[in-house]
Coordinates of C-alpha atoms in Angstrom, one line a residue:
M1 CA 0.0 0.0 0.0
R2 CA 1.0 3.6 -0.6
I3 CA -0.1 5.6 2.4
G4 CA 0.0 9.4 2.9
L5 CA 0.3 10.7 6.5
F6 CA -1.5 14.0 7.0
G7 CA -1.0 15.4 10.4
G8 CA -2.1 18.6 12.1
S9 CA -4.2 20.1 14.8
F10 CA -7.3 20.3 12.5
D11 CA -8.7 23.0 14.8
P12 CA -11.1 22.9 13.0
V13 CA -10.8 20.7 9.9
H14 CA -11.9 22.6 6.9
L15 CA -12.4 22.1 3.1
G16 CA -8.8 23.3 2.4
H17 CA -7.5 20.3 4.4
L18 CA -9.8 17.9 2.4
W19 CA -8.7 19.5 -0.9
I20 CA -5.1 19.0 0.0
A21 CA -5.7 15.4 1.1
E22 CA -7.5 14.6 -2.2
A23 CA -4.8 16.3 -4.3
A24 CA -2.1 14.3 -2.4
R25 CA -4.1 11.1 -3.0
E26 CA -4.2 11.7 -6.7
T27 CA -0.7 13.1 -7.2
L28 CA 1.0 10.3 -5.2
S29 CA -1.4 7.5 -6.3
L30 CA -2.1 6.8 -2.6
D31 CA -4.2 3.9 -1.5
Q32 CA -5.0 5.7 1.8
V33 CA -4.6 9.1 3.4
R34 CA -4.1 8.6 7.1
W35 CA -5.2 11.7 9.1
I36 CA -3.3 12.1 12.4
P37 CA -4.5 14.8 14.7
T38 CA -1.6 16.1 16.9
A39 CA -1.4 16.0 20.6
T40 CA 1.1 18.4 22.2
S41 CA 3.6 20.1 19.9
P42 CA 7.1 20.6 21.2
L43 CA 7.3 23.9 19.3
K44 CA 3.7 25.0 20.1
P45 CA 3.2 24.0 23.7
A46 CA 0.0 26.0 24.0
G47 CA -1.6 23.4 21.8
A48 CA -5.0 23.4 20.1
V49 CA -8.0 25.6 21.0
A50 CA -10.6 22.8 20.8
S51 CA -10.2 19.7 23.0
S52 CA -8.9 16.4 21.5
E53 CA -12.3 14.9 21.8
D54 CA -13.9 17.8 19.9
R55 CA -11.2 17.7 17.1
L56 CA -11.7 13.9 16.8
E57 CA -15.5 14.2 16.4
M58 CA -15.1 17.0 13.8
L59 CA -12.6 14.8 11.8
Q60 CA -15.0 11.8 12.1
Q61 CA -17.7 13.9 10.5
A62 CA -15.5 15.3 7.8
L63 CA -13.9 11.9 6.8
A64 CA -16.9 9.6 7.1
D65 CA -17.9 9.4 3.5
N66 CA -14.4 8.7 2.0
P67 CA -13.2 5.1 2.2
S68 CA -9.7 6.2 1.3
Y69 CA -9.4 8.3 4.4
E70 CA -8.4 6.8 7.8
L71 CA -8.5 8.6 11.1
D72 CA -5.6 7.7 13.3
D73 CA -5.7 9.0 16.9
R74 CA -2.5 7.4 18.2
E75 CA -0.8 10.7 19.0
I76 CA -3.8 11.9 21.1
R77 CA -4.0 8.5 22.8
R78 CA -0.3 8.8 23.6
G79 CA -1.2 11.8 25.7
E80 CA 2.1 13.5 25.7
V81 CA 4.5 15.5 23.5
S82 CA 4.5 13.7 20.1
Y83 CA 7.3 13.4 17.7
T84 CA 6.7 12.6 14.0
V85 CA 9.6 10.2 13.9
D86 CA 8.1 8.0 16.6
T87 CA 4.7 7.9 14.9
V88 CA 6.3 7.0 11.6
A89 CA 8.4 4.3 13.2
E90 CA 5.3 2.8 14.8
L91 CA 3.4 2.7 11.6
M92 CA 6.2 1.1 9.7
Q93 CA 6.5 -1.6 12.3
E94 CA 2.7 -2.2 12.1
M95 CA 2.7 -2.2 8.3
P96 CA 6.1 -3.2 7.1
D97 CA 5.1 -3.7 3.5
A98 CA 3.6 -0.2 3.1
Q99 CA 5.3 2.8 1.5
F100 CA 4.7 6.0 3.5
F101 CA 4.7 9.6 2.4
M102 CA 4.5 12.6 4.8
I103 CA 2.2 15.4 3.5
I104 CA 3.6 18.8 4.7
G105 CA 3.6 22.4 3.6
S106 CA 6.6 24.3 2.3
D107 CA 6.6 26.3 5.5
S108 CA 7.0 23.1 7.4
L109 CA 9.8 22.0 5.1
A110 CA 11.6 25.2 5.9
T111 CA 11.8 24.3 9.6
F112 CA 12.7 20.6 9.0
P113 CA 16.2 20.8 10.6
L114 CA 14.5 21.8 13.9
W115 CA 12.4 18.6 13.9
H116 CA 13.2 15.8 16.3
Q117 CA 15.7 13.4 14.7
P118 CA 15.2 14.9 11.2
Q119 CA 17.9 12.7 9.5
R120 CA 16.4 9.5 10.8
L121 CA 12.9 10.7 9.8
L122 CA 14.1 11.2 6.2
E123 CA 15.5 7.7 6.2
L124 CA 12.1 6.4 7.2
I125 CA 9.7 8.4 5.0
T126 CA 9.5 10.6 2.0
P127 CA 8.1 14.1 2.5
A128 CA 5.6 15.2 -0.1
V129 CA 5.5 19.0 0.0
V130 CA 2.4 21.0 -0.9
Q131 CA 3.1 23.9 -3.2
R132 CA 0.4 26.5 -3.0
G133 CA -0.8 28.5 -6.0
G134 CA 1.3 31.6 -6.6
E135 CA 4.2 30.2 -4.5
G136 CA 7.7 30.2 -6.0
A137 CA 9.8 27.1 -6.4
I138 CA 10.2 25.2 -3.2
D139 CA 13.6 25.5 -1.6
F140 CA 14.8 22.0 -0.8
S141 CA 18.3 23.1 0.1
V142 CA 17.3 23.2 3.7
L143 CA 17.8 19.4 3.6
Q144 CA 21.3 19.5 2.2
D145 CA 22.9 18.9 5.6
L146 CA 20.6 15.9 6.3
V147 CA 20.6 13.8 3.1
D148 CA 22.6 13.6 -0.1
R149 CA 21.6 15.2 -3.5
E150 CA 20.0 12.0 -4.8
R151 CA 17.7 11.8 -1.9
I152 CA 16.8 15.5 -2.2
A153 CA 16.0 15.0 -5.8
A154 CA 13.7 12.1 -4.9
I155 CA 11.9 14.2 -2.4
A156 CA 11.6 17.1 -4.8
S157 CA 9.9 14.8 -7.3
H158 CA 6.9 14.4 -4.9
V159 CA 5.6 18.0 -4.9
I160 CA 1.8 18.3 -4.6
A161 CA 0.8 21.3 -6.7
M162 CA -2.3 23.2 -5.4
P163 CA -4.2 26.3 -6.4
V164 CA -4.5 29.2 -4.0
I165 CA -6.7 28.3 -1.0
E166 CA -7.7 31.4 0.9
L167 CA -8.9 29.4 3.9
S168 CA -7.4 28.6 7.3
S169 CA -8.5 27.1 10.7
S170 CA -7.6 30.4 12.4
E171 CA -10.0 32.3 10.0
L172 CA -12.8 29.8 10.9
R173 CA -12.2 30.3 14.6
E174 CA -12.3 34.0 14.2
R175 CA -15.5 33.9 12.1
V176 CA -17.2 31.7 14.8
Q177 CA -16.1 34.0 17.5
Q178 CA -17.5 37.0 15.6
G179 CA -20.8 35.2 14.9
R180 CA -20.2 35.0 11.2
S181 CA -21.0 32.1 8.9
I182 CA -18.6 29.2 8.2
R183 CA -20.9 27.5 5.8
Y184 CA -19.2 26.1 2.7
R185 CA -15.8 26.5 4.4
T186 CA -16.1 23.3 6.4
P187 CA -18.3 20.2 6.0
S188 CA -21.8 20.6 7.4
G189 CA -21.2 17.9 9.9
V190 CA -18.2 19.8 11.3
E191 CA -20.2 23.0 11.5
A192 CA -22.9 21.1 13.4
V193 CA -20.3 19.9 16.0
I194 CA -19.0 23.4 16.4
Q195 CA -22.5 24.7 17.0
R196 CA -23.6 21.9 19.2
R197 CA -20.5 22.1 21.4
G198 CA -20.2 25.9 21.4
L199 CA -16.6 25.8 20.1
Y200 CA -14.5 28.9 19.4
R201 CA -17.0 31.3 20.8
H202 CA -14.4 32.9 23.0
P203 CA -11.0 34.3 22.0
A204 CA -8.1 31.9 22.4
S205 CA -5.5 32.4 25.1
S206 CA -3.0 35.1 24.2
S207 CA -0.3 32.5 24.4
Y208 CA -1.7 30.7 21.4
S209 CA -0.3 31.6 18.0
P210 CA -3.0 30.9 15.3
I211 CA -2.0 29.2 12.1
A212 CA -2.9 31.3 9.0
S213 CA -1.6 28.9 6.3
P214 CA -4.2 27.4 4.0
D215 CA -2.6 24.0 4.6
D216 CA -2.3 24.6 8.3
A217 CA -2.7 20.9 9.0
S218 CA 0.7 20.3 7.7
A219 CA 2.0 23.5 9.2
D220 CA 0.6 22.4 12.5
R221 CA 2.3 19.1 12.2
S222 CA 5.8 20.4 11.5
P223 CA 6.3 21.8 15.0
K224 CA 5.4 18.4 16.6
H225 CA 8.5 16.8 15.1

């Protein structure tokens, strides 16, 4: 199997996330996209705004009608700071015959040397970098001290080209807080969970730094390395 790992806070999950996942599935010929909501991020200790339970329910609603999508809650069940390399190693042990790809944004790629055991991670899995519409060529030179040129070329061949997506989780949180509509920005089931549970009605803690990237799932994942 060819499996794409798509991690992030998904706070909340929105149509941009789904669009990226589907583009990755097609571009990389994936059999499965495995969505992995993060627990505690080493580089973002303030964490998500919504609880883990809330984020899982929203993801369940968003992914329910796609058999190619799998929700994996191992990092939340782990209940501690999570490192991508540990999650990847676990999955490889569970599915030794699968080929894994890690779906990340170009902003996440830029911070890759700061990840936990980045060299080992690159030995285990191939990053597939999302290139947003209007974005220049992705700079893979950030990896040059971690892997050789041949490996960088292989990683660069797995770019996921996307149009501009003017949508982010932080924008949705702000709209909910302001009493504005989020219809057509997130699946209706997710909107129903937000309304039923009263999520995002109050401003987040000042210690929280919202993610403004349209592929903030991957951006959220990069700091949990």
